[in-house]
Short mmCIF file of C-alpha atoms and ligand atoms in Angstrom, two decimals:
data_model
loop_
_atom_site.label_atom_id
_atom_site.label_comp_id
_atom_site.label_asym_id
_atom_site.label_seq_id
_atom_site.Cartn_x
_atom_site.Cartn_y
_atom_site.Cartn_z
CA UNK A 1 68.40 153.65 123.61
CA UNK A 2 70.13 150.31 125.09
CA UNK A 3 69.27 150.38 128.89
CA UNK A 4 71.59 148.81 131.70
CA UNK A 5 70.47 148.70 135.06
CA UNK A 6 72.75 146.99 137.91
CA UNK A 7 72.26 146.09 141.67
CA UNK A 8 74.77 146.29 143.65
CA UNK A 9 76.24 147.26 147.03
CA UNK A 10 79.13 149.72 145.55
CA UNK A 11 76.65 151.57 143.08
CA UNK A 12 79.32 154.36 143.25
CA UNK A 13 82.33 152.14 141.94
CA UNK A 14 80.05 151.07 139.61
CA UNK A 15 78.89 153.98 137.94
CA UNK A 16 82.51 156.00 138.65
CA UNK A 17 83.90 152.96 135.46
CA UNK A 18 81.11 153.08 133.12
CA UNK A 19 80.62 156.94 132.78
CA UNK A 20 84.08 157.18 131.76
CA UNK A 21 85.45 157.41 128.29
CA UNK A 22 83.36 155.77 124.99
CA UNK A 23 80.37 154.41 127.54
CA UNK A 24 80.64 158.12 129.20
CA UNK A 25 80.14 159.40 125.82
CA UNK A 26 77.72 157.11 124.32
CA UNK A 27 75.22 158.00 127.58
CA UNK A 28 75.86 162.01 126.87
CA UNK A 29 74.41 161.00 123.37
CA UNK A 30 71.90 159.14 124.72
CA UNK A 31 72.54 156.40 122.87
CA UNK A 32 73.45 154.21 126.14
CA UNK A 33 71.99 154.99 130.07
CA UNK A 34 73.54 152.57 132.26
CA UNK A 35 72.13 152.91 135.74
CA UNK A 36 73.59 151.61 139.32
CA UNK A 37 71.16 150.76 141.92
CA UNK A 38 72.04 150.48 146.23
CA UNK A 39 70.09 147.41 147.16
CA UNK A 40 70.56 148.65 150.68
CA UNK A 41 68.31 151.31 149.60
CA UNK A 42 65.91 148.39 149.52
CA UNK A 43 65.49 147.14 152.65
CA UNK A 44 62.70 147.00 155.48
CA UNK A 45 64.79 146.92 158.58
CA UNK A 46 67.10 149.85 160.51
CA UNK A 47 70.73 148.65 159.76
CA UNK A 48 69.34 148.09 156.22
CA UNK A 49 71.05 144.74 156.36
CA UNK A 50 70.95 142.96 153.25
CA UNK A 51 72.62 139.32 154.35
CA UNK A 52 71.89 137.24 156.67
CA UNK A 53 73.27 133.31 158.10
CA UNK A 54 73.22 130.69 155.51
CA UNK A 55 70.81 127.85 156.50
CA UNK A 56 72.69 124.45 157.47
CA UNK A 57 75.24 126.34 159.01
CA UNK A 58 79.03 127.55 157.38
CA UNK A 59 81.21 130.68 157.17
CA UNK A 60 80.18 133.46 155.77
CA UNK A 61 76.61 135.36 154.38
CA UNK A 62 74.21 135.05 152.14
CA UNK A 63 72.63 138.02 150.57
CA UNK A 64 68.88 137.84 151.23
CA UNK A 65 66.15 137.92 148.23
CA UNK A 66 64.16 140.42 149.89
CA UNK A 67 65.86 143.45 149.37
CA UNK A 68 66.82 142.26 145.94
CA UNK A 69 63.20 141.26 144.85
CA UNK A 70 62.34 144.81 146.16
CA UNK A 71 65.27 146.12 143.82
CA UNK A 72 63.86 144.04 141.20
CA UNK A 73 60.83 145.03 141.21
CA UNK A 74 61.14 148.80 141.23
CA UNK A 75 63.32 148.71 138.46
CA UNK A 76 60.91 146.26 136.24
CA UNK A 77 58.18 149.20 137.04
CA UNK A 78 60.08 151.74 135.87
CA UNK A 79 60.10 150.02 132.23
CA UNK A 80 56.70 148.89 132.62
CA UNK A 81 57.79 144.79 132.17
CA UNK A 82 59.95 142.26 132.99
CA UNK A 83 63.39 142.88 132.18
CA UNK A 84 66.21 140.65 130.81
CA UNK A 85 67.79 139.29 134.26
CA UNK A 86 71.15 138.60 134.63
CA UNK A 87 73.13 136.45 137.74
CA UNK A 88 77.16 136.85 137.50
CA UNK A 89 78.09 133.92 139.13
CA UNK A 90 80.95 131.80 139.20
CA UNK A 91 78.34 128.73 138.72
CA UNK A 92 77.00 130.60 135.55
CA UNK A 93 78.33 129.97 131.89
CA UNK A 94 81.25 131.64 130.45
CA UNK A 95 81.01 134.84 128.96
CA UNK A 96 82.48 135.29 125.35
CA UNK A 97 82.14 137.54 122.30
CA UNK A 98 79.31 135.64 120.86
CA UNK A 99 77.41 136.38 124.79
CA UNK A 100 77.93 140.11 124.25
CA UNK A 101 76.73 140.03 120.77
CA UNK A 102 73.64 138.09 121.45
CA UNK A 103 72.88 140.61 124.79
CA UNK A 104 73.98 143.34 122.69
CA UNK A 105 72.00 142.38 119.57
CA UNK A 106 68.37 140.71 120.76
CA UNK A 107 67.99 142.61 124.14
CA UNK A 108 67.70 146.31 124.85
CA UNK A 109 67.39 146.47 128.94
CA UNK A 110 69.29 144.07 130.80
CA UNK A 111 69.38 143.96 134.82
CA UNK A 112 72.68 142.87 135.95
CA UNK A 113 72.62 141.31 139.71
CA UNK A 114 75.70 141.57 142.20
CA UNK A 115 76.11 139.02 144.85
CA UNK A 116 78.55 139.63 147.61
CA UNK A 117 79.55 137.18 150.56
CA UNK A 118 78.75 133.78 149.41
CA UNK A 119 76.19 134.48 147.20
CA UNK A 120 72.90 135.14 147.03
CA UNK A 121 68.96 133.79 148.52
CA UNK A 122 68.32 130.74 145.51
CA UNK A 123 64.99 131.71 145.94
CA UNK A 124 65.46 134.92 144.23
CA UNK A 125 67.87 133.65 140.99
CA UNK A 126 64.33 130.76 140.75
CA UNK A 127 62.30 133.80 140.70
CA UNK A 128 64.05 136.50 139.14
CA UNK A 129 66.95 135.49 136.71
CA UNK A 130 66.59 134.26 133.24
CA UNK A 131 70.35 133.43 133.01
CA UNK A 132 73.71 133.09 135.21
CA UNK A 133 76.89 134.44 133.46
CA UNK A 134 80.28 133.63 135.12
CA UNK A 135 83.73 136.01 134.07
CA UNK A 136 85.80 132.89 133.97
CA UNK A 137 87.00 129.87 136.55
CA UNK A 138 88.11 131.91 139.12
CA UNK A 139 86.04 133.39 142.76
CA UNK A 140 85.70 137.31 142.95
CA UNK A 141 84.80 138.62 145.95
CA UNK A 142 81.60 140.57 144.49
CA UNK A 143 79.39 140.68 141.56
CA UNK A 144 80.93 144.35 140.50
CA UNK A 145 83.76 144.01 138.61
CA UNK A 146 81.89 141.12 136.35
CA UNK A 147 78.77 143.38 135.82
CA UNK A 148 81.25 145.84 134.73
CA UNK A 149 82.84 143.99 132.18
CA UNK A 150 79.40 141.84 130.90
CA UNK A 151 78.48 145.67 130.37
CA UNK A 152 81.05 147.35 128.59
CA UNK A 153 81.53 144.02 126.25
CA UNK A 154 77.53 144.58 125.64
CA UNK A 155 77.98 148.30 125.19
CA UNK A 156 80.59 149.05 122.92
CA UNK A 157 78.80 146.40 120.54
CA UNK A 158 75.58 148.58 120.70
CA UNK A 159 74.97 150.62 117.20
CA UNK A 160 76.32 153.64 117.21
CA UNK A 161 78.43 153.54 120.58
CA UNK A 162 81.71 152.59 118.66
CA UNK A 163 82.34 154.69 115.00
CA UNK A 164 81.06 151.54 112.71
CA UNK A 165 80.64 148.13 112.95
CA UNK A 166 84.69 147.56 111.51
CA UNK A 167 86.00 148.50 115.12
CA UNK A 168 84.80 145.24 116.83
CA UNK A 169 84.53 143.22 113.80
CA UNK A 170 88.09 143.25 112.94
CA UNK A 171 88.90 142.51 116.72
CA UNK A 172 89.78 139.25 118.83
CA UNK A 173 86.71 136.74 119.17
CA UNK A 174 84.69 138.33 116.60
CA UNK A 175 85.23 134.82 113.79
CA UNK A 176 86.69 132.87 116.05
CA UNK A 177 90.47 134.39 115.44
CA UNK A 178 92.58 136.50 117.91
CA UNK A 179 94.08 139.98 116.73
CA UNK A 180 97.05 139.96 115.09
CA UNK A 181 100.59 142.49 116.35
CA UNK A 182 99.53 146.27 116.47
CA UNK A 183 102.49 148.95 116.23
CA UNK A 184 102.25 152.08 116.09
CA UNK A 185 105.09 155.19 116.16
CA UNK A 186 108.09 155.59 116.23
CA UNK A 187 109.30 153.27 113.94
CA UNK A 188 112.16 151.69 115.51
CA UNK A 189 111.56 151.24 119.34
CA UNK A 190 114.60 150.03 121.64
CA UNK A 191 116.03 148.47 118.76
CA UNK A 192 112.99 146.31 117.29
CA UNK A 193 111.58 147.70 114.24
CA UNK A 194 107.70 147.41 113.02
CA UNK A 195 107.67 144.26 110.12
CA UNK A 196 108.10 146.57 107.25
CA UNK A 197 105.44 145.18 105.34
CA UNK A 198 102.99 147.31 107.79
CA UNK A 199 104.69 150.73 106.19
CA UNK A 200 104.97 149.55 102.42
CA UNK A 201 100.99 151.17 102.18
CA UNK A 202 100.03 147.27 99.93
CA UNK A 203 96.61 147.03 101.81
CA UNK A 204 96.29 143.52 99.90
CA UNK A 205 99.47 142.62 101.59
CA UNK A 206 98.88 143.70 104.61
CA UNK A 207 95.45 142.03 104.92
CA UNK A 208 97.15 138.62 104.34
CA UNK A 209 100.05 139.27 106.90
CA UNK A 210 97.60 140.28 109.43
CA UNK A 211 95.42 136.82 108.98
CA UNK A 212 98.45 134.90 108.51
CA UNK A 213 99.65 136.34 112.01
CA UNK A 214 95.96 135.79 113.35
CA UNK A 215 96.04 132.23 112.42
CA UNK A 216 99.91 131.81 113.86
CA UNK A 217 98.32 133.40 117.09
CA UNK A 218 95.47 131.53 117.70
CA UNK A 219 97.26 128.14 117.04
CA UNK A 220 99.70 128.95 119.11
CA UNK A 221 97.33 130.38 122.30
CA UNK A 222 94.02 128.87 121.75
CA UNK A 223 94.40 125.42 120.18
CA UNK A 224 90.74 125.34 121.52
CA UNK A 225 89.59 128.00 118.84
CA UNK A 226 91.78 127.26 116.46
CA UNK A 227 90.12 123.54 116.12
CA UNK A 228 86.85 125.25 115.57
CA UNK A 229 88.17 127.25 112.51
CA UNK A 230 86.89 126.82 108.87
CA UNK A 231 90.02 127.26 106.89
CA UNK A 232 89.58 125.30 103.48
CA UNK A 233 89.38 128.36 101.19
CA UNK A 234 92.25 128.65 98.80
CA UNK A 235 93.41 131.34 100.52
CA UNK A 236 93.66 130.13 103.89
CA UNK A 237 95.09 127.18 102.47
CA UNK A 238 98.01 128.98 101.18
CA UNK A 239 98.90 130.59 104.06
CA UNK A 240 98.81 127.35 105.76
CA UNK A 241 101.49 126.09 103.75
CA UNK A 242 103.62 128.68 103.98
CA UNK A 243 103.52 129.14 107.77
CA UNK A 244 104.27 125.51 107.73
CA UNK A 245 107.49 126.36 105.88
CA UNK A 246 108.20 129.36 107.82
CA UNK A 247 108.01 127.28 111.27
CA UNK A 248 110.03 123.79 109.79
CA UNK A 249 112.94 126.70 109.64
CA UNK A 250 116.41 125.94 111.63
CA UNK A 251 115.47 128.44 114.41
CA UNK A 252 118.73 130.94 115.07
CA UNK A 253 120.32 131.39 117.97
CA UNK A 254 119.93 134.73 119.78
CA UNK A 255 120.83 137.59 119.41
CA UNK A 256 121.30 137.96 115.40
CA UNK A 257 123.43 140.78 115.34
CA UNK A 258 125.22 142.88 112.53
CA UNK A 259 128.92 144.43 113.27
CA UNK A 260 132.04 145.43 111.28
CA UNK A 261 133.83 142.49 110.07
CA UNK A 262 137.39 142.32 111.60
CA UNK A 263 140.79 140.46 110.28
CA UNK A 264 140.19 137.74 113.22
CA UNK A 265 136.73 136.84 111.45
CA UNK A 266 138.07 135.94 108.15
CA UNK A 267 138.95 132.39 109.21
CA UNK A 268 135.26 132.08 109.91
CA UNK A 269 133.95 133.70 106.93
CA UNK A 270 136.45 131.43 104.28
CA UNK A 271 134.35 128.40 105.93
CA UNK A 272 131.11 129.95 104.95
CA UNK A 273 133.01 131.03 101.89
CA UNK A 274 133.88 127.99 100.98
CA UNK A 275 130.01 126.73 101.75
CA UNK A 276 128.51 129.63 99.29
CA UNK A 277 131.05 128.34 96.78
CA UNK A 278 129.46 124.75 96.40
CA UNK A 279 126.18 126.70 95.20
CA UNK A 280 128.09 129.84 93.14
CA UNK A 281 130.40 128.24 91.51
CA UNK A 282 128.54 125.90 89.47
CA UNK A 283 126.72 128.81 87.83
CA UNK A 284 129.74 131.11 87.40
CA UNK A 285 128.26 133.87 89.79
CA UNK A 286 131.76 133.19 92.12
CA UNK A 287 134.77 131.29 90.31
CA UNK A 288 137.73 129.56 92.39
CA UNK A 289 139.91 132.41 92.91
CA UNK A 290 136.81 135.17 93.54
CA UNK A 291 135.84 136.36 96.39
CA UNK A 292 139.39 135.46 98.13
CA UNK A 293 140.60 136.78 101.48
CA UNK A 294 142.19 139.27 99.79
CA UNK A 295 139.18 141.10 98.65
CA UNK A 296 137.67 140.58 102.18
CA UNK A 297 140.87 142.36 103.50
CA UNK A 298 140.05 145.47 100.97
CA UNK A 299 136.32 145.33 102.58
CA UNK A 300 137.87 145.39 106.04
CA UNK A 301 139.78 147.90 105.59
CA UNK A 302 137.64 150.83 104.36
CA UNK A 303 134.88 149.51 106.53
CA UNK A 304 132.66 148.16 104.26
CA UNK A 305 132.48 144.29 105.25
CA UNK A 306 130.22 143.49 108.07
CA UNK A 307 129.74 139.59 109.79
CA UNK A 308 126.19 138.63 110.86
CA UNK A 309 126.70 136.72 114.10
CA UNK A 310 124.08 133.90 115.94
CA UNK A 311 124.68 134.15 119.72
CA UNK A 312 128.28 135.85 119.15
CA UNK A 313 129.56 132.97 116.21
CA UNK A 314 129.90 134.44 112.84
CA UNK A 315 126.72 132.89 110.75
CA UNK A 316 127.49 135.28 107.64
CA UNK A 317 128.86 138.10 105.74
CA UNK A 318 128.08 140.58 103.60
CA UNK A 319 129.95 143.86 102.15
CA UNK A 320 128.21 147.01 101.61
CA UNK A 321 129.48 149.95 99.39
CA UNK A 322 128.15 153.41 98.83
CA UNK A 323 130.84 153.93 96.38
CA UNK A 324 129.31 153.81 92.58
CA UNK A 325 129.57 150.86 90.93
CA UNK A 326 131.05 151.19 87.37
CA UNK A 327 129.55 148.92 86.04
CA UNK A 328 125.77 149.97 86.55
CA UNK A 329 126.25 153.28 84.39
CA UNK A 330 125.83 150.77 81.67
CA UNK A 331 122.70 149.40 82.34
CA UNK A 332 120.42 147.77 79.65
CA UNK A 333 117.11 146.44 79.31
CA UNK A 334 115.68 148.85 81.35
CA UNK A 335 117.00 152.01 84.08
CA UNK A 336 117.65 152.81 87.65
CA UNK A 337 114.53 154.67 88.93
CA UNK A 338 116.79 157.51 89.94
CA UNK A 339 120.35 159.22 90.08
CA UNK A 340 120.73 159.21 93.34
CA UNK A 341 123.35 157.75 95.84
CA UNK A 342 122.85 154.46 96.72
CA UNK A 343 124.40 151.35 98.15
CA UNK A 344 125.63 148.34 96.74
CA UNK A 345 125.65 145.03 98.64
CA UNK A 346 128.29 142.66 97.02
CA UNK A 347 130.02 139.21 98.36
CA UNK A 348 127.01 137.85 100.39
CA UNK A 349 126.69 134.71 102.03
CA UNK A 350 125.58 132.91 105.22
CA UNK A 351 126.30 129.54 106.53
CA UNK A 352 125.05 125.95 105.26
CA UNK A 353 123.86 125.58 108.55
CA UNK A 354 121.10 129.19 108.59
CA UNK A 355 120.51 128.55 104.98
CA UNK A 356 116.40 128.87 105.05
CA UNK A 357 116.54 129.93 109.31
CA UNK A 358 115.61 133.87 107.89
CA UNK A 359 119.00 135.09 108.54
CA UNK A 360 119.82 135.83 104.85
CA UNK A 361 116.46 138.22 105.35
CA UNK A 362 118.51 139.72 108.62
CA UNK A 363 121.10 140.38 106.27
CA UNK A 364 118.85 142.61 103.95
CA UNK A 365 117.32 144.35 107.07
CA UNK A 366 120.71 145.32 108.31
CA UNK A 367 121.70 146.27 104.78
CA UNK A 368 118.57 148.87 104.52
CA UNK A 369 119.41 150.44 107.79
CA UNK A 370 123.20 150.43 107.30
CA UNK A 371 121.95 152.91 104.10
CA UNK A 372 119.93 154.74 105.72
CA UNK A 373 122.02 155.63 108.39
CA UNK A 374 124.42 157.02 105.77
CA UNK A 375 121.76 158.74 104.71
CA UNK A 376 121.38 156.95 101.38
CA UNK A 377 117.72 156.10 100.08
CA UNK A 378 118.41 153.58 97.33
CA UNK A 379 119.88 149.76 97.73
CA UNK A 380 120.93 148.10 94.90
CA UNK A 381 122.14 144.20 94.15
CA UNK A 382 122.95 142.99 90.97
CA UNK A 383 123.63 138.80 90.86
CA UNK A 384 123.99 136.20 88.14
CA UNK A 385 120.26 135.05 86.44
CA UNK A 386 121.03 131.53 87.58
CA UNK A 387 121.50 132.53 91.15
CA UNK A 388 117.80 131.72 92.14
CA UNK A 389 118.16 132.04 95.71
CA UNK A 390 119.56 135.76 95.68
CA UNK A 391 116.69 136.76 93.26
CA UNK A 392 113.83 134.63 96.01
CA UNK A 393 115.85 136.99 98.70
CA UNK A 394 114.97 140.37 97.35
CA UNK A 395 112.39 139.96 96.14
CA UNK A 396 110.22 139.11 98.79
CA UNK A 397 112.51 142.07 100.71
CA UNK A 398 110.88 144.50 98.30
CA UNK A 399 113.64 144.59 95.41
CA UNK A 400 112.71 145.25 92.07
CA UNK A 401 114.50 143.71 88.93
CA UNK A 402 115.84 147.04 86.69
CA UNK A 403 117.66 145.46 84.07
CA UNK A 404 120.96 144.29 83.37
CA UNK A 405 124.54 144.86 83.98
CA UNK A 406 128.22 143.65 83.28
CA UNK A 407 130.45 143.41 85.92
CA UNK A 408 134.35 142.89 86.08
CA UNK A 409 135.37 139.17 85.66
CA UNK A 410 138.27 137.55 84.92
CA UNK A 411 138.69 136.09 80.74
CA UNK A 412 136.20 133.32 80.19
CA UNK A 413 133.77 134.04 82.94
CA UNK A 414 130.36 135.28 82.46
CA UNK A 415 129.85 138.75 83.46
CA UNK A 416 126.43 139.34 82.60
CA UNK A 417 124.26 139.90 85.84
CA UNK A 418 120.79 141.08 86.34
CA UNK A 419 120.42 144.13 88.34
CA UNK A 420 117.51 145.12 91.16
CA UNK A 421 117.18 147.98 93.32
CA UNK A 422 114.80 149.15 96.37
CA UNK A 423 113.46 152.58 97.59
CA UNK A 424 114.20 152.54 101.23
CA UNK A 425 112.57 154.20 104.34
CA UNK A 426 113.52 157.98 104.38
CA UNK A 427 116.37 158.43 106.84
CA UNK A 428 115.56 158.30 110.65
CA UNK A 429 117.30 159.98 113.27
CA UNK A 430 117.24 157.05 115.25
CA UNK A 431 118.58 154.47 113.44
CA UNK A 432 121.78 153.41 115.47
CA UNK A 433 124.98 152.77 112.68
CA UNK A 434 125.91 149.52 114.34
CA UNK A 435 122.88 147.58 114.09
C1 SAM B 501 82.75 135.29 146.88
S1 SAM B 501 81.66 135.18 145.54
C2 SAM B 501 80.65 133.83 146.00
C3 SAM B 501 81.12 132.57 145.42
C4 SAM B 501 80.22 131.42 145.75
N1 SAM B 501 80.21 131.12 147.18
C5 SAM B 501 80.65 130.20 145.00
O1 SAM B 501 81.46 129.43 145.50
O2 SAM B 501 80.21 130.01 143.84
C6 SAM B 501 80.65 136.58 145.75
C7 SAM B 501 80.00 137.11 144.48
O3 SAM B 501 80.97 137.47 143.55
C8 SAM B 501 80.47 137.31 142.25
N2 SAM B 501 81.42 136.47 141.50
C9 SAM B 501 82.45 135.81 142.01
N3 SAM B 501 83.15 135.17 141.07
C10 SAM B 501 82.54 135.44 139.92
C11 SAM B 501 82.77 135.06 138.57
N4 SAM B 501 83.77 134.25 138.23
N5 SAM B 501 81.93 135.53 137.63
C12 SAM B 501 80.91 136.33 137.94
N6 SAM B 501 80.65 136.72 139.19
C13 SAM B 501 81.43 136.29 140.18
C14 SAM B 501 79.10 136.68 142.37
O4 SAM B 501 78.13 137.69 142.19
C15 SAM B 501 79.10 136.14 143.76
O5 SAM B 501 77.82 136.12 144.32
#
């Protein structure tokens, strides 16, 4: 059993926070017994005063070492030696992790000592205390609330006291890391949504977001750890680089949102049109006269065209159809994983300017949520085998390549096109249609 004994003036506040919850239970178990002690209780005179005037004159008491040697003492008896003794003290070092573990991990009794006032009798820290622990660079008014929290980071590191070892050592301080995001239910909360990649049940995946975010984190917050890292395996490395990428991104201008395309957008979209065209054209995936305002206007009107817009300016398009698509009946090379309804995102595009910001990846999200708001559980794309950027884009959305397909072009344009599809979410009730 892992005893903790602490002196203090409030042995009642004291004992009231550690007998609650996973401590609480840990000492029913026995595996824990954490014990306050009154130093009043301690002393020889009536008033059982415990401070007294500080020599050389100034504001304020000092807490005698009388009463607390007395303290001491009886509680050294009780174990039959000298104890572990522990000062919190502003003037002490700073606690961490690696503190805790070391209490946690080479001592089993530790005496935790409250001052209150200004501090307490030097004469007894000489004496008594093998080490001074501070919280942090900042003045409480009493030892409590330190011993409280030296105890419970000791504690909850003892065997046994948390369910296994994984608890703590996947948590904040443990290697030198902070914790990446947690989420947890519902799904879509006020509008933000948990990354998908946490719900996609790829534990290998996961693992590598949740470092990658760790890393992002602790660069960000503690430049101080971060320096202290060791991050020349291969993998690290990797996901180095590609947070580098990630960050030398054109950062968008908020809000991103998604809404139903109107007439008075289609000057804005032929500009971005026009952009796309550069890159499309080339390969034959778009030609001069397709897309044209005219098949925008078609979009518009059965409500199937929807602008992406950066702080209210139109930053790209898309159009998405739950209509079947003729020409994916036909498909060869492989199959569609089911015949089910699905959507079709066609004529997609966002501005020179975005290109590589993560709003083409916006585009996607509001695509999958457009779907399932109808209802519909599959998304499908199809887009020329040349058109390496699209193929980048779903993929690393969660598309999968199914096989190939013709679609309708005009005499002497290639209408081959490969063809990829992705299971969404199951439909939520709480997925708003305008998003
Ligand atoms: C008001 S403080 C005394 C501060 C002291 N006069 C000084 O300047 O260092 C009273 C008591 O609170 C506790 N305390 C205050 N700040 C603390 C900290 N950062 N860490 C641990 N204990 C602290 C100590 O037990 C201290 O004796």
């Amino acid at each position: 059993m892992y005893h903790i004994d602490i002196m203090t003036l409030f042995p009642d506040t004291v004992g009231d926070v550690l007998s609650e919850s996973i401590l609480g239970r840990a000492q029913e178990r026995d595996i824990l017994r954490i014990e306050a002690h009154q130093i009043r209780d301690y002393t020889t005179n009536k008033q059982k005063q415990v401070d007294d005037y500080p020599y050389g004159g100034g504001r304020g008491a000092v807490m005698q070492a009388d009463p607390l040697y007395r303290c001491w003492a009886h509680i050294c008896e009780q174990y039959g030696k000298r104890s572990h003794t522990i000062y919190l003290t502003p003037c002490g070092k700073t606690f961490t992790q690696a503190e805790a573990k070391r209490l946690a991990w080479e001592q089993d009794h530790l005496i935790l000592v409250c001052g209150h006032y200004e501090g307490i009798d030097q004469r007894f820290i000489d004496e008594c205390v093998d080490e001074e622990i501070s919280l942090g660079d900042f003045v409480l008014t009493g030892g409590e609330i330190a011993a409280m929290a030296v105890a419970d980071a000791v504690c909850r590191l003892v065997p046994g006291v948390l369910a296994d070892a994984e608890c703590f050592e996947k948590e904040s301080h443990w290697d030198g890391l902070l914790e990446y995001p947690q989420y947890s239910r519902p799904a879509v909360w006020h509008n933000m949504e948990v990354p998908e990649i946490l719900s996609a049940g790829d534990h290998a995946k996961i693992e590598r977001w949740r470092r990658k975010q760790s890393l992002l984190r602790t660069r960000e917050r503690r430049p101080d750890l971060y320096a202290k890292l060791d991050l020349s395996s291969k993998a690290d490395q990797k996901l180095l680089a590609e947070l580098k990428r990630e960050l030398s991104r054109p950062s968008l201008p908020q809000p991103v949102e998604c809404r139903l395309a109107e007439e008075k957008d289609l000057n804005d979209m032929e500009v971005i049109l026009d952009q796309a065209k550069t890159l499309l054209c080339p390969i034959g995936q778009w030609n001069e006269n397709y897309p044209a305002r005219e098949d925008f206007l078609d979009d518009i009107s059965r409500d199937e065209c929807y602008v992406l817009t950066c702080d209210g300016k139109v930053g790209g398009f898309f159009t998405l159809s739950v209509r079947p698509e003729a020409g994916y009946a036909a498909i060869t090379d492989g199959k569609w994983s089911a015949d089910e309804p699905y959507a079709v995102i066609h004529r997609c595009a966002v501005a020179e300017q975005w290109r590589g910001s993560g709003l083409a990846d916006h585009m996607i999200g509001a695509c999958q949520r457009l779907a399932l708001a109808q209802g519909i559980g599959w998304l499908r794309v199809d887009t020329h085998k040349k058109n390496k950027a699209m193929q980048g884009l779903i993929r690393r959305n969660g598309f999968q390549y199914r096989g190939n397909v013709l679609v309708d072009a005009p005499e002497g344009y290639d209408c081959r096109r490969v063809a990829y599809e992705k299971r969404l979410r199951h439909p939520t009730a709480n997925v708003k249609k305008d998003i």
